[in-house]
């Protein structure tokens, strides 16, 4: 099992006093972001217990909850175990989530997102190693190769998680993962034209270039501009869904 980049945050030890719901949240977030991919076999219950610093009973309870949510399937016999199911939210479900959020709440979520992502970019420029930069560069390529809206959303989310991981701060990475599952899919929901996708790729590349150059202020500025540009697109989509956008407006 790989333990580099954002995946490391998924399997990081839990804080003391946390119980099965914390294990559920950690694994569910990893699945939602594509850090744990469909049909991937999870570590054994014993390995997960050791990794998270909880009892096997707690892990068993968490896996039961994940099965009930349709996120994990258990297979018996040789080669059996717990496997990730493909349970990613589609555009229609995300549209409903966007309708349910008020414009002011969406802006507030984006402001929180900017605070975390901007700080991650700033610290990554000072702390990232060669492997971190390589993961970020691979993330740029993943977004460039994305051929559908779901693939683009997952590439966006994973890039930002890897950016936080490059800051070498487990708490910051966990905060980024939580934000990606809460607001990330909404910000990356609007359909991208080829030109828009190319611009998003350019923005990612600019962040990586600044991180690789060790220029924290430039990396932060690019990350902040990238998120607020996404907010502007999501706000237009939201107003359209709420019937508050003049259909003759661009």
PDB file of N, CA and C in Angstrom, residues 69-155:
ATOM      1  N   UNK A  69     -23.373   2.240   4.123  1.00  0.00           N
ATOM      2  CA  UNK A  69     -23.412   3.447   3.296  1.00  0.00           C
ATOM      3  C   UNK A  69     -23.109   3.143   1.829  1.00  0.00           C
ATOM      4  N   UNK A  70     -22.783   1.895   1.534  1.00  0.00           N
ATOM      5  CA  UNK A  70     -22.484   1.517   0.163  1.00  0.00           C
ATOM      6  C   UNK A  70     -21.107   1.929  -0.308  1.00  0.00           C
ATOM      7  N   UNK A  71     -20.211   2.233   0.622  1.00  0.00           N
ATOM      8  CA  UNK A  71     -18.868   2.683   0.258  1.00  0.00           C
ATOM      9  C   UNK A  71     -17.852   1.548   0.225  1.00  0.00           C
ATOM     10  N   UNK A  72     -18.162   0.463   0.917  1.00  0.00           N
ATOM     11  CA  UNK A  72     -17.239  -0.668   1.018  1.00  0.00           C
ATOM     12  C   UNK A  72     -18.033  -1.958   0.827  1.00  0.00           C
ATOM     13  N   UNK A  73     -17.420  -2.935   0.178  1.00  0.00           N
ATOM     14  CA  UNK A  73     -18.022  -4.269   0.024  1.00  0.00           C
ATOM     15  C   UNK A  73     -17.057  -5.294   0.606  1.00  0.00           C
ATOM     16  N   UNK A  74     -17.592  -6.319   1.246  1.00  0.00           N
ATOM     17  CA  UNK A  74     -16.773  -7.386   1.822  1.00  0.00           C
ATOM     18  C   UNK A  74     -16.891  -8.633   0.969  1.00  0.00           C
ATOM     19  N   UNK A  75     -15.748  -9.214   0.625  1.00  0.00           N
ATOM     20  CA  UNK A  75     -15.713 -10.451  -0.152  1.00  0.00           C
ATOM     21  C   UNK A  75     -15.099 -11.551   0.704  1.00  0.00           C
ATOM     22  N   UNK A  76     -15.699 -12.722   0.642  1.00  0.00           N
ATOM     23  CA  UNK A  76     -15.239 -13.852   1.440  1.00  0.00           C
ATOM     24  C   UNK A  76     -14.319 -14.747   0.619  1.00  0.00           C
ATOM     25  N   UNK A  77     -13.676 -15.674   1.312  1.00  0.00           N
ATOM     26  CA  UNK A  77     -12.848 -16.662   0.638  1.00  0.00           C
ATOM     27  C   UNK A  77     -11.468 -16.149   0.309  1.00  0.00           C
ATOM     28  N   UNK A  78     -10.770 -16.954  -0.519  1.00  0.00           N
ATOM     29  CA  UNK A  78      -9.402 -16.595  -0.904  1.00  0.00           C
ATOM     30  C   UNK A  78      -9.413 -15.264  -1.655  1.00  0.00           C
ATOM     31  N   UNK A  79      -8.510 -14.387  -1.277  1.00  0.00           N
ATOM     32  CA  UNK A  79      -8.455 -13.074  -1.898  1.00  0.00           C
ATOM     33  C   UNK A  79      -9.537 -12.142  -1.393  1.00  0.00           C
ATOM     34  N   UNK A  80     -10.220 -12.553  -0.323  1.00  0.00           N
ATOM     35  CA  UNK A  80     -11.305 -11.734   0.209  1.00  0.00           C
ATOM     36  C   UNK A  80     -10.796 -10.597   1.071  1.00  0.00           C
ATOM     37  N   UNK A  81     -11.744  -9.797   1.551  1.00  0.00           N
ATOM     38  CA  UNK A  81     -11.413  -8.646   2.385  1.00  0.00           C
ATOM     39  C   UNK A  81     -12.414  -7.537   2.138  1.00  0.00           C
ATOM     40  N   UNK A  82     -12.064  -6.335   2.526  1.00  0.00           N
ATOM     41  CA  UNK A  82     -12.917  -5.164   2.315  1.00  0.00           C
ATOM     42  C   UNK A  82     -12.402  -4.389   1.115  1.00  0.00           C
ATOM     43  N   UNK A  83     -13.318  -4.074   0.194  1.00  0.00           N
ATOM     44  CA  UNK A  83     -12.950  -3.411  -1.046  1.00  0.00           C
ATOM     45  C   UNK A  83     -13.770  -2.126  -1.217  1.00  0.00           C
ATOM     46  N   UNK A  84     -13.127  -1.122  -1.795  1.00  0.00           N
ATOM     47  CA  UNK A  84     -13.786   0.166  -2.048  1.00  0.00           C
ATOM     48  C   UNK A  84     -14.799   0.012  -3.176  1.00  0.00           C
ATOM     49  N   UNK A  85     -15.994   0.549  -2.968  1.00  0.00           N
ATOM     50  CA  UNK A  85     -17.009   0.552  -4.014  1.00  0.00           C
ATOM     51  C   UNK A  85     -17.034   1.911  -4.708  1.00  0.00           C
ATOM     52  N   UNK A  86     -17.481   1.915  -5.949  1.00  0.00           N
ATOM     53  CA  UNK A  86     -17.599   3.164  -6.707  1.00  0.00           C
ATOM     54  C   UNK A  86     -18.925   3.815  -6.332  1.00  0.00           C
ATOM     55  N   UNK A  87     -18.854   4.774  -5.397  1.00  0.00           N
ATOM     56  CA  UNK A  87     -20.080   5.417  -4.904  1.00  0.00           C
ATOM     57  C   UNK A  87     -19.943   6.935  -4.982  1.00  0.00           C
ATOM     58  N   UNK A  88     -19.309   7.427  -6.038  1.00  0.00           N
ATOM     59  CA  UNK A  88     -19.079   8.860  -6.172  1.00  0.00           C
ATOM     60  C   UNK A  88     -20.362   9.585  -6.563  1.00  0.00           C
ATOM     61  N   UNK A  89     -20.539  10.772  -6.002  1.00  0.00           N
ATOM     62  CA  UNK A  89     -21.744  11.555  -6.278  1.00  0.00           C
ATOM     63  C   UNK A  89     -21.730  12.057  -7.708  1.00  0.00           C
ATOM     64  N   UNK A  90     -22.878  11.961  -8.378  1.00  0.00           N
ATOM     65  CA  UNK A  90     -23.002  12.461  -9.731  1.00  0.00           C
ATOM     66  C   UNK A  90     -23.380  13.928  -9.752  1.00  0.00           C
ATOM     67  N   UNK A  91     -23.446  14.489 -10.960  1.00  0.00           N
ATOM     68  CA  UNK A  91     -23.722  15.914 -11.102  1.00  0.00           C
ATOM     69  C   UNK A  91     -25.088  16.285 -10.547  1.00  0.00           C
ATOM     70  N   UNK A  92     -26.093  15.429 -10.742  1.00  0.00           N
ATOM     71  CA  UNK A  92     -27.442  15.779 -10.279  1.00  0.00           C
ATOM     72  C   UNK A  92     -27.482  15.923  -8.762  1.00  0.00           C
ATOM     73  N   UNK A  93     -26.811  15.022  -8.044  1.00  0.00           N
ATOM     74  CA  UNK A  93     -26.766  15.117  -6.581  1.00  0.00           C
ATOM     75  C   UNK A  93     -26.018  16.372  -6.141  1.00  0.00           C
ATOM     76  N   UNK A  94     -24.953  16.715  -6.860  1.00  0.00           N
ATOM     77  CA  UNK A  94     -24.193  17.912  -6.512  1.00  0.00           C
ATOM     78  C   UNK A  94     -24.992  19.177  -6.814  1.00  0.00           C
ATOM     79  N   UNK A  95     -25.794  19.141  -7.882  1.00  0.00           N
ATOM     80  CA  UNK A  95     -26.660  20.278  -8.168  1.00  0.00           C
ATOM     81  C   UNK A  95     -27.620  20.524  -7.006  1.00  0.00           C
ATOM     82  N   UNK A  96     -28.165  19.447  -6.447  1.00  0.00           N
ATOM     83  CA  UNK A  96     -29.078  19.585  -5.313  1.00  0.00           C
ATOM     84  C   UNK A  96     -28.344  20.170  -4.107  1.00  0.00           C
ATOM     85  N   UNK A  97     -27.120  19.725  -3.888  1.00  0.00           N
ATOM     86  CA  UNK A  97     -26.332  20.287  -2.788  1.00  0.00           C
ATOM     87  C   UNK A  97     -26.068  21.766  -2.997  1.00  0.00           C
ATOM     88  N   UNK A  98     -25.791  22.162  -4.234  1.00  0.00           N
ATOM     89  CA  UNK A  98     -25.510  23.567  -4.523  1.00  0.00           C
ATOM     90  C   UNK A  98     -26.761  24.425  -4.336  1.00  0.00           C
ATOM     91  N   UNK A  99     -27.916  23.868  -4.698  1.00  0.00           N
ATOM     92  CA  UNK A  99     -29.175  24.592  -4.485  1.00  0.00           C
ATOM     93  C   UNK A  99     -29.438  24.816  -2.994  1.00  0.00           C
ATOM     94  N   UNK A 100     -29.043  23.836  -2.183  1.00  0.00           N
ATOM     95  CA  UNK A 100     -29.348  23.887  -0.752  1.00  0.00           C
ATOM     96  C   UNK A 100     -28.457  24.864   0.018  1.00  0.00           C
ATOM     97  N   UNK A 101     -27.347  25.289  -0.603  1.00  0.00           N
ATOM     98  CA  UNK A 101     -26.421  26.221   0.035  1.00  0.00           C
ATOM     99  C   UNK A 101     -26.771  27.641  -0.411  1.00  0.00           C
ATOM    100  N   UNK A 102     -26.865  28.562   0.529  1.00  0.00           N
ATOM    101  CA  UNK A 102     -27.155  29.948   0.156  1.00  0.00           C
ATOM    102  C   UNK A 102     -25.918  30.574  -0.486  1.00  0.00           C
ATOM    103  N   UNK A 103     -26.088  31.604  -1.325  1.00  0.00           N
ATOM    104  CA  UNK A 103     -24.924  32.271  -1.924  1.00  0.00           C
ATOM    105  C   UNK A 103     -23.932  32.779  -0.879  1.00  0.00           C
ATOM    106  N   UNK A 104     -24.442  33.309   0.231  1.00  0.00           N
ATOM    107  CA  UNK A 104     -23.534  33.824   1.260  1.00  0.00           C
ATOM    108  C   UNK A 104     -22.771  32.681   1.936  1.00  0.00           C
ATOM    109  N   UNK A 105     -23.445  31.542   2.117  1.00  0.00           N
ATOM    110  CA  UNK A 105     -22.769  30.390   2.720  1.00  0.00           C
ATOM    111  C   UNK A 105     -21.717  29.827   1.775  1.00  0.00           C
ATOM    112  N   UNK A 106     -22.022  29.801   0.473  1.00  0.00           N
ATOM    113  CA  UNK A 106     -21.038  29.328  -0.502  1.00  0.00           C
ATOM    114  C   UNK A 106     -19.800  30.209  -0.472  1.00  0.00           C
ATOM    115  N   UNK A 107     -20.009  31.515  -0.391  1.00  0.00           N
ATOM    116  CA  UNK A 107     -18.868  32.440  -0.320  1.00  0.00           C
ATOM    117  C   UNK A 107     -18.068  32.205   0.965  1.00  0.00           C
ATOM    118  N   UNK A 108     -18.768  31.982   2.079  1.00  0.00           N
ATOM    119  CA  UNK A 108     -18.085  31.754   3.350  1.00  0.00           C
ATOM    120  C   UNK A 108     -17.269  30.468   3.293  1.00  0.00           C
ATOM    121  N   UNK A 109     -17.838  29.426   2.690  1.00  0.00           N
ATOM    122  CA  UNK A 109     -17.105  28.177   2.531  1.00  0.00           C
ATOM    123  C   UNK A 109     -15.852  28.382   1.687  1.00  0.00           C
ATOM    124  N   UNK A 110     -16.000  29.170   0.609  1.00  0.00           N
ATOM    125  CA  UNK A 110     -14.849  29.435  -0.252  1.00  0.00           C
ATOM    126  C   UNK A 110     -13.781  30.243   0.486  1.00  0.00           C
ATOM    127  N   UNK A 111     -14.205  31.177   1.346  1.00  0.00           N
ATOM    128  CA  UNK A 111     -13.238  31.955   2.131  1.00  0.00           C
ATOM    129  C   UNK A 111     -12.433  31.028   3.052  1.00  0.00           C
ATOM    130  N   UNK A 112     -13.131  30.075   3.680  1.00  0.00           N
ATOM    131  CA  UNK A 112     -12.450  29.099   4.534  1.00  0.00           C
ATOM    132  C   UNK A 112     -11.490  28.257   3.699  1.00  0.00           C
ATOM    133  N   UNK A 113     -11.960  27.851   2.542  1.00  0.00           N
ATOM    134  CA  UNK A 113     -11.149  27.067   1.610  1.00  0.00           C
ATOM    135  C   UNK A 113      -9.878  27.835   1.243  1.00  0.00           C
ATOM    136  N   UNK A 114     -10.034  29.117   0.928  1.00  0.00           N
ATOM    137  CA  UNK A 114      -8.890  29.950   0.553  1.00  0.00           C
ATOM    138  C   UNK A 114      -7.883  30.050   1.695  1.00  0.00           C
ATOM    139  N   UNK A 115      -8.383  30.194   2.920  1.00  0.00           N
ATOM    140  CA  UNK A 115      -7.480  30.306   4.064  1.00  0.00           C
ATOM    141  C   UNK A 115      -6.614  29.059   4.198  1.00  0.00           C
ATOM    142  N   UNK A 116      -7.230  27.887   4.022  1.00  0.00           N
ATOM    143  CA  UNK A 116      -6.488  26.631   4.159  1.00  0.00           C
ATOM    144  C   UNK A 116      -5.579  26.395   2.955  1.00  0.00           C
ATOM    145  N   UNK A 117      -6.129  26.536   1.750  1.00  0.00           N
ATOM    146  CA  UNK A 117      -5.349  26.254   0.540  1.00  0.00           C
ATOM    147  C   UNK A 117      -4.234  27.269   0.341  1.00  0.00           C
ATOM    148  N   UNK A 118      -4.521  28.532   0.630  1.00  0.00           N
ATOM    149  CA  UNK A 118      -3.483  29.553   0.497  1.00  0.00           C
ATOM    150  C   UNK A 118      -2.323  29.301   1.438  1.00  0.00           C
ATOM    151  N   UNK A 119      -2.636  28.937   2.673  1.00  0.00           N
ATOM    152  CA  UNK A 119      -1.582  28.629   3.644  1.00  0.00           C
ATOM    153  C   UNK A 119      -0.810  27.376   3.230  1.00  0.00           C
ATOM    154  N   UNK A 120      -1.533  26.390   2.705  1.00  0.00           N
ATOM    155  CA  UNK A 120      -0.862  25.174   2.239  1.00  0.00           C
ATOM    156  C   UNK A 120       0.138  25.495   1.140  1.00  0.00           C
ATOM    157  N   UNK A 121      -0.258  26.328   0.196  1.00  0.00           N
ATOM    158  CA  UNK A 121       0.646  26.695  -0.893  1.00  0.00           C
ATOM    159  C   UNK A 121       1.866  27.449  -0.369  1.00  0.00           C
ATOM    160  N   UNK A 122       1.628  28.360   0.572  1.00  0.00           N
ATOM    161  CA  UNK A 122       2.726  29.131   1.164  1.00  0.00           C
ATOM    162  C   UNK A 122       3.737  28.212   1.842  1.00  0.00           C
ATOM    163  N   UNK A 123       3.251  27.274   2.644  1.00  0.00           N
ATOM    164  CA  UNK A 123       4.147  26.367   3.370  1.00  0.00           C
ATOM    165  C   UNK A 123       4.785  25.338   2.444  1.00  0.00           C
ATOM    166  N   UNK A 124       4.029  24.895   1.433  1.00  0.00           N
ATOM    167  CA  UNK A 124       4.580  23.911   0.503  1.00  0.00           C
ATOM    168  C   UNK A 124       5.805  24.460  -0.214  1.00  0.00           C
ATOM    169  N   UNK A 125       5.780  25.740  -0.546  1.00  0.00           N
ATOM    170  CA  UNK A 125       6.922  26.345  -1.235  1.00  0.00           C
ATOM    171  C   UNK A 125       8.180  26.294  -0.378  1.00  0.00           C
ATOM    172  N   UNK A 126       7.990  26.301   0.936  1.00  0.00           N
ATOM    173  CA  UNK A 126       9.139  26.268   1.846  1.00  0.00           C
ATOM    174  C   UNK A 126       9.557  24.851   2.207  1.00  0.00           C
ATOM    175  N   UNK A 127       8.585  23.901   2.165  1.00  0.00           N
ATOM    176  CA  UNK A 127       8.846  22.577   2.730  1.00  0.00           C
ATOM    177  C   UNK A 127       8.821  21.423   1.735  1.00  0.00           C
ATOM    178  N   UNK A 128       8.263  21.618   0.566  1.00  0.00           N
ATOM    179  CA  UNK A 128       8.078  20.500  -0.370  1.00  0.00           C
ATOM    180  C   UNK A 128       9.412  19.929  -0.830  1.00  0.00           C
ATOM    181  N   UNK A 129       9.444  18.592  -0.918  1.00  0.00           N
ATOM    182  CA  UNK A 129      10.600  17.916  -1.468  1.00  0.00           C
ATOM    183  C   UNK A 129      10.365  17.545  -2.915  1.00  0.00           C
ATOM    184  N   UNK A 130      11.327  16.868  -3.505  1.00  0.00           N
ATOM    185  CA  UNK A 130      11.228  16.501  -4.921  1.00  0.00           C
ATOM    186  C   UNK A 130      10.029  15.596  -5.186  1.00  0.00           C
ATOM    187  N   UNK A 131       9.763  14.653  -4.252  1.00  0.00           N
ATOM    188  CA  UNK A 131       8.631  13.745  -4.442  1.00  0.00           C
ATOM    189  C   UNK A 131       7.312  14.511  -4.388  1.00  0.00           C
ATOM    190  N   UNK A 132       7.221  15.500  -3.500  1.00  0.00           N
ATOM    191  CA  UNK A 132       6.007  16.314  -3.410  1.00  0.00           C
ATOM    192  C   UNK A 132       5.757  17.061  -4.708  1.00  0.00           C
ATOM    193  N   UNK A 133       6.810  17.658  -5.242  1.00  0.00           N
ATOM    194  CA  UNK A 133       6.676  18.396  -6.502  1.00  0.00           C
ATOM    195  C   UNK A 133       6.285  17.446  -7.636  1.00  0.00           C
ATOM    196  N   UNK A 134       6.840  16.235  -7.607  1.00  0.00           N
ATOM    197  CA  UNK A 134       6.501  15.244  -8.633  1.00  0.00           C
ATOM    198  C   UNK A 134       5.026  14.871  -8.554  1.00  0.00           C
ATOM    199  N   UNK A 135       4.490  14.705  -7.334  1.00  0.00           N
ATOM    200  CA  UNK A 135       3.075  14.386  -7.169  1.00  0.00           C
ATOM    201  C   UNK A 135       2.195  15.533  -7.659  1.00  0.00           C
ATOM    202  N   UNK A 136       2.589  16.753  -7.368  1.00  0.00           N
ATOM    203  CA  UNK A 136       1.832  17.917  -7.832  1.00  0.00           C
ATOM    204  C   UNK A 136       1.867  18.019  -9.351  1.00  0.00           C
ATOM    205  N   UNK A 137       3.029  17.762  -9.923  1.00  0.00           N
ATOM    206  CA  UNK A 137       3.157  17.796 -11.383  1.00  0.00           C
ATOM    207  C   UNK A 137       2.285  16.727 -12.026  1.00  0.00           C
ATOM    208  N   UNK A 138       2.258  15.551 -11.402  1.00  0.00           N
ATOM    209  CA  UNK A 138       1.382  14.485 -11.906  1.00  0.00           C
ATOM    210  C   UNK A 138      -0.078  14.906 -11.816  1.00  0.00           C
ATOM    211  N   UNK A 139      -0.411  15.676 -10.780  1.00  0.00           N
ATOM    212  CA  UNK A 139      -1.774  16.170 -10.643  1.00  0.00           C
ATOM    213  C   UNK A 139      -2.169  17.120 -11.751  1.00  0.00           C
ATOM    214  N   UNK A 140      -1.221  17.924 -12.197  1.00  0.00           N
ATOM    215  CA  UNK A 140      -1.490  18.823 -13.337  1.00  0.00           C
ATOM    216  C   UNK A 140      -1.814  17.991 -14.571  1.00  0.00           C
ATOM    217  N   UNK A 141      -1.027  16.937 -14.790  1.00  0.00           N
ATOM    218  CA  UNK A 141      -1.271  16.063 -15.939  1.00  0.00           C
ATOM    219  C   UNK A 141      -2.605  15.357 -15.843  1.00  0.00           C
ATOM    220  N   UNK A 142      -3.003  14.962 -14.611  1.00  0.00           N
ATOM    221  CA  UNK A 142      -4.291  14.283 -14.431  1.00  0.00           C
ATOM    222  C   UNK A 142      -5.439  15.195 -14.827  1.00  0.00           C
ATOM    223  N   UNK A 143      -5.376  16.463 -14.428  1.00  0.00           N
ATOM    224  CA  UNK A 143      -6.425  17.409 -14.804  1.00  0.00           C
ATOM    225  C   UNK A 143      -6.438  17.632 -16.313  1.00  0.00           C
ATOM    226  N   UNK A 144      -5.269  17.716 -16.903  1.00  0.00           N
ATOM    227  CA  UNK A 144      -5.180  17.944 -18.343  1.00  0.00           C
ATOM    228  C   UNK A 144      -5.774  16.780 -19.131  1.00  0.00           C
ATOM    229  N   UNK A 145      -5.623  15.554 -18.610  1.00  0.00           N
ATOM    230  CA  UNK A 145      -6.113  14.372 -19.317  1.00  0.00           C
ATOM    231  C   UNK A 145      -7.583  14.058 -19.024  1.00  0.00           C
ATOM    232  N   UNK A 146      -8.173  14.719 -18.031  1.00  0.00           N
ATOM    233  CA  UNK A 146      -9.556  14.425 -17.647  1.00  0.00           C
ATOM    234  C   UNK A 146     -10.490  14.649 -18.825  1.00  0.00           C
ATOM    235  N   UNK A 147     -11.326  13.661 -19.103  1.00  0.00           N
ATOM    236  CA  UNK A 147     -12.199  13.736 -20.276  1.00  0.00           C
ATOM    237  C   UNK A 147     -13.667  13.928 -19.921  1.00  0.00           C
ATOM    238  N   UNK A 148     -13.990  13.925 -18.623  1.00  0.00           N
ATOM    239  CA  UNK A 148     -15.379  14.158 -18.229  1.00  0.00           C
ATOM    240  C   UNK A 148     -15.398  14.998 -16.963  1.00  0.00           C
ATOM    241  N   UNK A 149     -16.603  15.483 -16.612  1.00  0.00           N
ATOM    242  CA  UNK A 149     -16.728  16.392 -15.475  1.00  0.00           C
ATOM    243  C   UNK A 149     -16.321  15.721 -14.168  1.00  0.00           C
ATOM    244  N   UNK A 150     -16.713  14.443 -13.982  1.00  0.00           N
ATOM    245  CA  UNK A 150     -16.349  13.742 -12.763  1.00  0.00           C
ATOM    246  C   UNK A 150     -14.847  13.589 -12.620  1.00  0.00           C
ATOM    247  N   UNK A 151     -14.187  13.240 -13.710  1.00  0.00           N
ATOM    248  CA  UNK A 151     -12.737  13.103 -13.676  1.00  0.00           C
ATOM    249  C   UNK A 151     -12.053  14.421 -13.378  1.00  0.00           C
ATOM    250  N   UNK A 152     -12.610  15.507 -13.915  1.00  0.00           N
ATOM    251  CA  UNK A 152     -12.030  16.827 -13.661  1.00  0.00           C
ATOM    252  C   UNK A 152     -12.196  17.216 -12.192  1.00  0.00           C
ATOM    253  N   UNK A 153     -13.379  16.952 -11.615  1.00  0.00           N
ATOM    254  CA  UNK A 153     -13.590  17.280 -10.203  1.00  0.00           C
ATOM    255  C   UNK A 153     -12.631  16.503  -9.308  1.00  0.00           C
ATOM    256  N   UNK A 154     -12.469  15.215  -9.613  1.00  0.00           N
ATOM    257  CA  UNK A 154     -11.573  14.402  -8.778  1.00  0.00           C
ATOM    258  C   UNK A 154     -10.124  14.866  -8.923  1.00  0.00           C
ATOM    259  N   UNK A 155      -9.731  15.254 -10.129  1.00  0.00           N
ATOM    260  CA  UNK A 155      -8.359  15.736 -10.327  1.00  0.00           C
ATOM    261  C   UNK A 155      -8.124  17.037  -9.568  1.00  0.00           C
TER     262      UNK A 155
END
